[in-house]
PDB file of C-alpha atoms in Angstrom:
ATOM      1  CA  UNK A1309     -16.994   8.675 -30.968  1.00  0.00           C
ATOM      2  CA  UNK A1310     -18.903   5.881 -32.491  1.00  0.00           C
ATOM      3  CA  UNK A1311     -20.517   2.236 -31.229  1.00  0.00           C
ATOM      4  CA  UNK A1312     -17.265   0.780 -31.679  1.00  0.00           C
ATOM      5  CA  UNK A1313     -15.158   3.372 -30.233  1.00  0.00           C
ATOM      6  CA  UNK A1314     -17.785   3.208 -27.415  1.00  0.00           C
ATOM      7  CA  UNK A1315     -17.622  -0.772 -27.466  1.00  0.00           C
ATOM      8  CA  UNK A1316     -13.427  -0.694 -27.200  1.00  0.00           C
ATOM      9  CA  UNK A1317     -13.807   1.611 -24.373  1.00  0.00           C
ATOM     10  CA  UNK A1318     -16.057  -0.379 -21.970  1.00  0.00           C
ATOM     11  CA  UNK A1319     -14.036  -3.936 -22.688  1.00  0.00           C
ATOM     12  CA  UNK A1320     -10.402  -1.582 -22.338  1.00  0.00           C
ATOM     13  CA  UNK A1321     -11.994  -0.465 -18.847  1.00  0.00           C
ATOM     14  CA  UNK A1322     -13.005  -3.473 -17.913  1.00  0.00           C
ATOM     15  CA  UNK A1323     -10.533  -5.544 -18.740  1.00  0.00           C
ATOM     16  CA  UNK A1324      -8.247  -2.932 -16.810  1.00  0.00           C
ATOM     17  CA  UNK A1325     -10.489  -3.340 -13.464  1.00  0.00           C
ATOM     18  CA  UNK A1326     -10.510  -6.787 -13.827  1.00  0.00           C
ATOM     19  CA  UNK A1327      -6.820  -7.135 -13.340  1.00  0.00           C
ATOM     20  CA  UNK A1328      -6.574  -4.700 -10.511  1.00  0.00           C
ATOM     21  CA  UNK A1329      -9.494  -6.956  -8.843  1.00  0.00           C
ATOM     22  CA  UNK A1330      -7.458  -9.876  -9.527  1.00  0.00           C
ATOM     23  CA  UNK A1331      -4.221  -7.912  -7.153  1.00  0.00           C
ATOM     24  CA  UNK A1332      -6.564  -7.068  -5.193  1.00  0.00           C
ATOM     25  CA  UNK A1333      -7.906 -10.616  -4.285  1.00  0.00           C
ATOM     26  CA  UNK A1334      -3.864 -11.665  -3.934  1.00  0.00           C
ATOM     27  CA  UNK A1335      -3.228  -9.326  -1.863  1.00  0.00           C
ATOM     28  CA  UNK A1336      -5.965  -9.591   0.369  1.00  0.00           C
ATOM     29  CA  UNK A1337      -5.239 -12.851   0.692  1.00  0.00           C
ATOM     30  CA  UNK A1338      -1.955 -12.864   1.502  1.00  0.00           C
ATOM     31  CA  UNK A1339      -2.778 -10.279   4.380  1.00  0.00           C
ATOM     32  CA  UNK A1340      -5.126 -12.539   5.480  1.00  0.00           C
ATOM     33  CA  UNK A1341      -2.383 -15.398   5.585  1.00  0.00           C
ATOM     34  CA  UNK A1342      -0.311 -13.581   7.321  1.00  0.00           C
ATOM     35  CA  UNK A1343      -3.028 -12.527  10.103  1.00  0.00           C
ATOM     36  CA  UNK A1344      -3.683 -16.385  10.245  1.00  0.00           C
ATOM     37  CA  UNK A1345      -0.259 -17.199  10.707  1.00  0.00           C
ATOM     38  CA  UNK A1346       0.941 -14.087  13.113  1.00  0.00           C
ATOM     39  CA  UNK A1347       4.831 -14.721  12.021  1.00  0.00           C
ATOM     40  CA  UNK A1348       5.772 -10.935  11.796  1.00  0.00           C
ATOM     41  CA  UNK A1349       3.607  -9.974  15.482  1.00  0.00           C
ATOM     42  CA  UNK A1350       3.815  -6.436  16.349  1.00  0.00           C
ATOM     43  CA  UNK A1351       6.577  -4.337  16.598  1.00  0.00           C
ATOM     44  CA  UNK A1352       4.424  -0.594  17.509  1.00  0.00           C
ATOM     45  CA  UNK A1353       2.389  -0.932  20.978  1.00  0.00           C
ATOM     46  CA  UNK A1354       1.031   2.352  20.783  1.00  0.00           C
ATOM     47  CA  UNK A1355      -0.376   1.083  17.176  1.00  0.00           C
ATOM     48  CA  UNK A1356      -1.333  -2.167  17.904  1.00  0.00           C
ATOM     49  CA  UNK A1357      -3.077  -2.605  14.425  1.00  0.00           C
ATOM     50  CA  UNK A1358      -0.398  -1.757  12.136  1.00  0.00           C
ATOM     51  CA  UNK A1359       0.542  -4.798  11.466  1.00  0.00           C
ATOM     52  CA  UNK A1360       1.771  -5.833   7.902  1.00  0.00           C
ATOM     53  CA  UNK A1361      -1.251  -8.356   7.264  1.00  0.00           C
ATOM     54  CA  UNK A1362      -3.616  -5.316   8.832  1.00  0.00           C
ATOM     55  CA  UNK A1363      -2.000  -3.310   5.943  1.00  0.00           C
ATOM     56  CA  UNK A1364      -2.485  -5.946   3.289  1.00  0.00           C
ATOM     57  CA  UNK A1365      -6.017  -6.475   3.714  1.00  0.00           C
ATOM     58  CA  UNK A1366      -7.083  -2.788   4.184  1.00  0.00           C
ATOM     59  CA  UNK A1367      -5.031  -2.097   0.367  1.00  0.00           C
ATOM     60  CA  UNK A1368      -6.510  -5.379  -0.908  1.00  0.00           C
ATOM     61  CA  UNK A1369     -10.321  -4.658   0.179  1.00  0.00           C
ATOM     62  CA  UNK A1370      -9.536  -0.887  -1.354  1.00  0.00           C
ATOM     63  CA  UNK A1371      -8.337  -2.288  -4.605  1.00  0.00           C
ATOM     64  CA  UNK A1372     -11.012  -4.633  -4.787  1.00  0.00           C
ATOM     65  CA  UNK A1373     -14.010  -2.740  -3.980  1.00  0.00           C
ATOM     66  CA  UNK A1374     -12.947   0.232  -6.685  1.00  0.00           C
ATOM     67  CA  UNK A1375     -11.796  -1.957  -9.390  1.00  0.00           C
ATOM     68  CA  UNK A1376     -15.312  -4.112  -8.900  1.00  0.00           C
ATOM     69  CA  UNK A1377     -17.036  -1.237  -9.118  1.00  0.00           C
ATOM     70  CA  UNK A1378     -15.182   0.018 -12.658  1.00  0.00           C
ATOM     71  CA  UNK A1379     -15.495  -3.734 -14.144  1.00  0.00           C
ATOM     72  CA  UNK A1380     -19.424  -3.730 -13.050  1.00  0.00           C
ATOM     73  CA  UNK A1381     -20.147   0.003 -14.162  1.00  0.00           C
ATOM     74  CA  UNK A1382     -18.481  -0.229 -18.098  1.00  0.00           C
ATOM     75  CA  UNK A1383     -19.409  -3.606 -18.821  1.00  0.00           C
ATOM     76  CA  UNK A1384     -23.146  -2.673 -17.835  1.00  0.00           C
ATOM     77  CA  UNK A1385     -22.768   0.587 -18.830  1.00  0.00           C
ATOM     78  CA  UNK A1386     -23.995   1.959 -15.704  1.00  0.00           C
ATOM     79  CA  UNK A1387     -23.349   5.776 -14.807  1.00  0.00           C
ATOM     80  CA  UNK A1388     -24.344   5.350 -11.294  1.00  0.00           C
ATOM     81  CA  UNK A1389     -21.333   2.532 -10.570  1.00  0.00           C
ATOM     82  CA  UNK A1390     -19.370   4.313 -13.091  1.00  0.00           C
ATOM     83  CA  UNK A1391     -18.995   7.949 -11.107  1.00  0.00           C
ATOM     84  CA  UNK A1392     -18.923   6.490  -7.943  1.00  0.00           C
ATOM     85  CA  UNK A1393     -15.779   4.281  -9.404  1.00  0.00           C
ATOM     86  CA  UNK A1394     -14.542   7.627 -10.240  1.00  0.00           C
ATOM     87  CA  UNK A1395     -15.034   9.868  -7.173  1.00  0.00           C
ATOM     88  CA  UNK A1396     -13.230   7.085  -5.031  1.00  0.00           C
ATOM     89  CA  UNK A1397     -10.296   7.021  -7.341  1.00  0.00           C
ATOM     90  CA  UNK A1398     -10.408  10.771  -7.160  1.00  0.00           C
ATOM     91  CA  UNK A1399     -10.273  10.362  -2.915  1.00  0.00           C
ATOM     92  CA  UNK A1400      -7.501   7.847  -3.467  1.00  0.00           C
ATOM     93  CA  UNK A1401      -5.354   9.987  -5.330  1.00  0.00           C
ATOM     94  CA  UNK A1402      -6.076  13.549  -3.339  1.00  0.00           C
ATOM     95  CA  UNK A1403      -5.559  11.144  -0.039  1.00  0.00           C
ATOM     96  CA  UNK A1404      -2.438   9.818  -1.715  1.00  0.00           C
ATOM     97  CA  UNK A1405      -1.004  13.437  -2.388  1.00  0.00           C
ATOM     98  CA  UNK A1406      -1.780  14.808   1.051  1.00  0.00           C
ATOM     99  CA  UNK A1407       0.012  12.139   2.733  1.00  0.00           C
ATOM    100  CA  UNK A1408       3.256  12.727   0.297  1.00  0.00           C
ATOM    101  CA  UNK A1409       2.775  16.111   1.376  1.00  0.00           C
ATOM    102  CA  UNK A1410       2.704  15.292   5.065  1.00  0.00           C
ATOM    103  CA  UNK A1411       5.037  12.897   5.204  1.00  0.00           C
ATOM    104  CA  UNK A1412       7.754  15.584   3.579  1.00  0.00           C
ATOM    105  CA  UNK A1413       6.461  18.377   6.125  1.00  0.00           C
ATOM    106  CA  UNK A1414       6.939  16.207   9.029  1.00  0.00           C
ATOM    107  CA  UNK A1415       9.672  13.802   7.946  1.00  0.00           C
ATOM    108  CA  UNK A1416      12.115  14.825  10.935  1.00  0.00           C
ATOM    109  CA  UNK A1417       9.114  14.447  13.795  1.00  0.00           C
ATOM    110  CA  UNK A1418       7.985  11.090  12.007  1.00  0.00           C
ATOM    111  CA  UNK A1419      11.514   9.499  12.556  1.00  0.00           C
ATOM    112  CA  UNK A1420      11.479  10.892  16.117  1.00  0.00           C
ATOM    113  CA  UNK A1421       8.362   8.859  16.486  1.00  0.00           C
ATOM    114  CA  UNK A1422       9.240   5.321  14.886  1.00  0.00           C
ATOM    115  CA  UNK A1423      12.812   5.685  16.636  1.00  0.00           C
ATOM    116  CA  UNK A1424      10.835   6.141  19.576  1.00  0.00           C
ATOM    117  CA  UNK A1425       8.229   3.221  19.364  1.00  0.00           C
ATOM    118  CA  UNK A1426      11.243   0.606  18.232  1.00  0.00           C
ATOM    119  CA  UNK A1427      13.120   1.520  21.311  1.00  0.00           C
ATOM    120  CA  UNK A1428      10.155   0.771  23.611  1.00  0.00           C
ATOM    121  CA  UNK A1429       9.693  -2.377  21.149  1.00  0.00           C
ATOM    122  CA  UNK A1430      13.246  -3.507  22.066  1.00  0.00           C
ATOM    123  CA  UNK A1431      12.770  -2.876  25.931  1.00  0.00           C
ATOM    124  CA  UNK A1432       9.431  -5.664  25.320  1.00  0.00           C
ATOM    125  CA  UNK A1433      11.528  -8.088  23.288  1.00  0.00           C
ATOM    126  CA  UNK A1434      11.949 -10.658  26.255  1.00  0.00           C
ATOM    127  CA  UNK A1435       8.527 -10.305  28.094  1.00  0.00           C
ATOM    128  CA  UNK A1436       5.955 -10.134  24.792  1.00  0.00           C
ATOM    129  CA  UNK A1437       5.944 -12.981  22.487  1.00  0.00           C
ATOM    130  CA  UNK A1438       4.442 -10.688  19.509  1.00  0.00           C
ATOM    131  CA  UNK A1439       6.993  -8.616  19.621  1.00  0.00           C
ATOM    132  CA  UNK A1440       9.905 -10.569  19.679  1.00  0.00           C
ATOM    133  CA  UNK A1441       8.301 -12.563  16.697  1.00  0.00           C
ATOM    134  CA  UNK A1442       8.099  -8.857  15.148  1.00  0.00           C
ATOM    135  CA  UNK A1443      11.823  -8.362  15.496  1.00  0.00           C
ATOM    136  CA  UNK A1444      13.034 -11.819  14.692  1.00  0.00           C
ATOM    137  CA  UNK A1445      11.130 -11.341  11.373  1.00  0.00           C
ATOM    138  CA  UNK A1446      12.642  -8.398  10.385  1.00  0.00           C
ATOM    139  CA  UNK A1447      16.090  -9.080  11.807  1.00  0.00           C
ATOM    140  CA  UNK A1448      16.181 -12.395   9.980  1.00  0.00           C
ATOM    141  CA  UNK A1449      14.667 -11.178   6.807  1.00  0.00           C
ATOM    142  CA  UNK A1450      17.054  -7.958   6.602  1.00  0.00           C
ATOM    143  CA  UNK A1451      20.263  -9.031   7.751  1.00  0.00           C
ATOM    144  CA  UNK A1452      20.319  -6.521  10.618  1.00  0.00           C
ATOM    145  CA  UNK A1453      20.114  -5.895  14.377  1.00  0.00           C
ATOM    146  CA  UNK A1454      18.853  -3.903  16.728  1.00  0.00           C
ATOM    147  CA  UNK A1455      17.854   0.219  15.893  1.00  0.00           C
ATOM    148  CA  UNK A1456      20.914   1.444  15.233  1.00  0.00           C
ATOM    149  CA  UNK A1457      23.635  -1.784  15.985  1.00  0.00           C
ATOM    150  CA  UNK A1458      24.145  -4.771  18.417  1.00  0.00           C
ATOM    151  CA  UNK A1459      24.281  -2.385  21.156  1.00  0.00           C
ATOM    152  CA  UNK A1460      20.886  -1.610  20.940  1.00  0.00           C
ATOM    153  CA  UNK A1461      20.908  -4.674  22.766  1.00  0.00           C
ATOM    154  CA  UNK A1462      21.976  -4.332  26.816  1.00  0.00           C
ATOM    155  CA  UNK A1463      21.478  -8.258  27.312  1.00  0.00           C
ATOM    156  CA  UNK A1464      23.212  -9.193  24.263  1.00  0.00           C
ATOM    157  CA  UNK A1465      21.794  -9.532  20.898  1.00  0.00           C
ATOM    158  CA  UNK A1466      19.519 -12.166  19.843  1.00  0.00           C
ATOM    159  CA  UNK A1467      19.936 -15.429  17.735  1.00  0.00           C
ATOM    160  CA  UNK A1468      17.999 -13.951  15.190  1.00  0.00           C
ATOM    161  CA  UNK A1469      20.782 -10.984  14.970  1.00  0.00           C
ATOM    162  CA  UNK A1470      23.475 -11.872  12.134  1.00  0.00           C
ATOM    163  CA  UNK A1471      26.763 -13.013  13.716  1.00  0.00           C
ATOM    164  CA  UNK A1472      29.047 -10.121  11.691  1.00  0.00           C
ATOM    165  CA  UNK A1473      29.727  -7.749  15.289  1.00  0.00           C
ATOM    166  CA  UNK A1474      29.439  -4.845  12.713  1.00  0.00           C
ATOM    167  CA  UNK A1475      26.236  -5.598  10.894  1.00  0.00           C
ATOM    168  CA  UNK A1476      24.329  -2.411  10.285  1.00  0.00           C
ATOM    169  CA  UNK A1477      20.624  -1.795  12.582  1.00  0.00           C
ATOM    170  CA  UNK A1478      17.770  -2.421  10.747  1.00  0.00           C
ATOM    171  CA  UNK A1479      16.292   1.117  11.136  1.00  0.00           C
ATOM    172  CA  UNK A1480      19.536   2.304   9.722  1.00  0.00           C
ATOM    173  CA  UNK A1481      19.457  -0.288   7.063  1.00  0.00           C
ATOM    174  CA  UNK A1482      16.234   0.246   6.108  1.00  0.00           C
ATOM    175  CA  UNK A1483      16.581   4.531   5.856  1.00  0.00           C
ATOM    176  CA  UNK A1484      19.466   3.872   3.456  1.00  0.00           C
ATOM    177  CA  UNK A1485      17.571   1.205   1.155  1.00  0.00           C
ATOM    178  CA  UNK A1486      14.738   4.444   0.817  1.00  0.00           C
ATOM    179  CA  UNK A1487      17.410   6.977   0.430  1.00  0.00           C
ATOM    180  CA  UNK A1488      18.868   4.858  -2.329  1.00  0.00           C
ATOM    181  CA  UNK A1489      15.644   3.703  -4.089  1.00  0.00           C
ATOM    182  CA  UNK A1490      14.337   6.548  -4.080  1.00  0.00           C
ATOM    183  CA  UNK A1491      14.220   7.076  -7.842  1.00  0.00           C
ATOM    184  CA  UNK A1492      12.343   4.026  -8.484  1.00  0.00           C
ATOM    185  CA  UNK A1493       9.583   4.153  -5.307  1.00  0.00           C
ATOM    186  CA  UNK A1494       8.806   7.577  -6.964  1.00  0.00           C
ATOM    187  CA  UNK A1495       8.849   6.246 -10.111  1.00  0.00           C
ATOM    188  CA  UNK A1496       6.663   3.501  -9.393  1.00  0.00           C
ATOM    189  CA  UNK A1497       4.308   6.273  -7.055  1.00  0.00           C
ATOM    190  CA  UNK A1498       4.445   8.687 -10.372  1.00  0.00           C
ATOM    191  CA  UNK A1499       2.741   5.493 -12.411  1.00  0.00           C
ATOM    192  CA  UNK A1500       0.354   4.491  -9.817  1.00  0.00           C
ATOM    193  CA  UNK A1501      -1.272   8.168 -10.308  1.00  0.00           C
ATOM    194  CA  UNK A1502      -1.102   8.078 -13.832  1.00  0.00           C
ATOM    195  CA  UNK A1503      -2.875   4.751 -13.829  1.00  0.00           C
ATOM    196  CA  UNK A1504      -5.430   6.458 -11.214  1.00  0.00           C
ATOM    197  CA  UNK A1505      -5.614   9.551 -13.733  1.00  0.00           C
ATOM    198  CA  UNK A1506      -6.042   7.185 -16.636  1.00  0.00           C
ATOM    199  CA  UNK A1507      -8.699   5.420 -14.686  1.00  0.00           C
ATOM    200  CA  UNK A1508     -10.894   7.989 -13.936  1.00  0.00           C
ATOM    201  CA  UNK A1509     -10.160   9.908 -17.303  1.00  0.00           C
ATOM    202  CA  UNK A1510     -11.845   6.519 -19.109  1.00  0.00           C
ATOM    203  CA  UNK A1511     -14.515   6.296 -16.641  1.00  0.00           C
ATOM    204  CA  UNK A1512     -15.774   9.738 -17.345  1.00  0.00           C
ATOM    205  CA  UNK A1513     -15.439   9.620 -20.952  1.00  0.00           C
ATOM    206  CA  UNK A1514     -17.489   6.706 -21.012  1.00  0.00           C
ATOM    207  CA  UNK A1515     -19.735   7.983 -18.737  1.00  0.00           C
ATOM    208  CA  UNK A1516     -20.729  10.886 -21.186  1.00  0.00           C
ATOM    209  CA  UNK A1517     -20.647   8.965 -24.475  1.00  0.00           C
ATOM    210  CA  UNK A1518     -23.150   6.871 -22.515  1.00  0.00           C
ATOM    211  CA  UNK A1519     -25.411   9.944 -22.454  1.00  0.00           C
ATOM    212  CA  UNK A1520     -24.824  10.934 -25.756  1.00  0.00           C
ATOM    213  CA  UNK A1521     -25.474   7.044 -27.116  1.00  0.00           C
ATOM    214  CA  UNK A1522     -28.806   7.625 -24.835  1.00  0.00           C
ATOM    215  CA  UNK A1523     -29.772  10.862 -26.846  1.00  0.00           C
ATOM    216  CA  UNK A1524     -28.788   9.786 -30.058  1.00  0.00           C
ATOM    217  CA  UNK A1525     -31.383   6.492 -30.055  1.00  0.00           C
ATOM    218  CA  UNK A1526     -34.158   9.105 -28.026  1.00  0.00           C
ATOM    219  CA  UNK A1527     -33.907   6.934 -24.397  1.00  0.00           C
TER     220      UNK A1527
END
């Protein structure tokens, strides 16, 4: 690999970080908006920090901090920023696989658990203002009500519920928009680790033509 293979690398790598840095900074920012703002409040009590603008700013500062550390490392050549860019991608992905893993081991007692927590949600709707901003949200935004139905509600449904008496509940709603996306979320999972792989395959490629550029001039 020559100068100019070398020289297409770095820019390709760069270039590459630079627009993941750019998603990053969006979607940090909308979390942040959205923590401003409070409209979607919180619907788990015994997770009071997974919230969706919680969730956006944690993947946004992620995103961020690797892909700043890939544009910084090839454009200045720098191993150091250059193998830590690629051990974190390598974390990312292995921490990415184990929780595929976990969540198809355990997919019966995780449904158990979020049934659970939006039943206790429901039973807080009227006395905690997050959490009926939670479930307005999502009942507005999905066209649903309640869990399961409208009789998830013993004091009548809401005016955020749809009027329809047989609209679907939003867990159930929800379950069957997974169930029948399915192809394309693993799709779209399938390309996010080939990007990853693709990421960290450049980064270390670069990283030793940088020591053979080194030994070639005598540095």
């Amino acid at each position: 690999m020559g100068m100019s293979s070398l020289k297409l690398l770095k820019y390709v790598l760069f270039f590459f970080n630079l627009l993941f840095w750019i998603c990053g900074c969006c979607i940090l920012g909308f979390g942040i908006y959205l923590l401003v703002h409070n409209n979607f409040g919180v619907l788990f009590h015994n997770l009071p920090s997974l919230t969706l603008g919680n969730v956006f700013v944690i993947v946004g500062s992620i995103i961020m901090v690797v892909a700043f550390l890939g544009c910084m490392g090839s454009i200045k050549e720098n191993k150091c920023l250059l193998m830590s860019f690629f051990i974190l991608l390598l974390i990312i992905l292995l921490a990415e696989v184990t929780l595929a893993i976990l969540l198809f081991v355990y997919e019966q007692k995780l449904n158990e658990y979020v049934a659970k927590g939006l039943s206790d949600s429901i039973h807080r709707y009227h006395s905690d203002n997050s959490t009926k901003a939670a479930w307005d949200s999502i009942q507005s935004f999905l066209r649903c009500c309640g869990i399961n139905g409208t009789s998830d509600w013993t004091s009548g449904p809401p005016a955020s519920c749809p009027s329809d008496p047989n609209v679907e509940g939003c867990y159930v709603k929800a379950r069957l928009w997974f169930h029948s996306n399915f192809l394309y979320i693993g799709i779209i999972t399938i390309c996010v680790c080939v990007i990853e792989v693709l990421g960290m395959s450049f980064a270390l490629t670069l990283n030793c033509q940088i020591d053979k550029t080194s030994q070639s001039i005598g540095l």
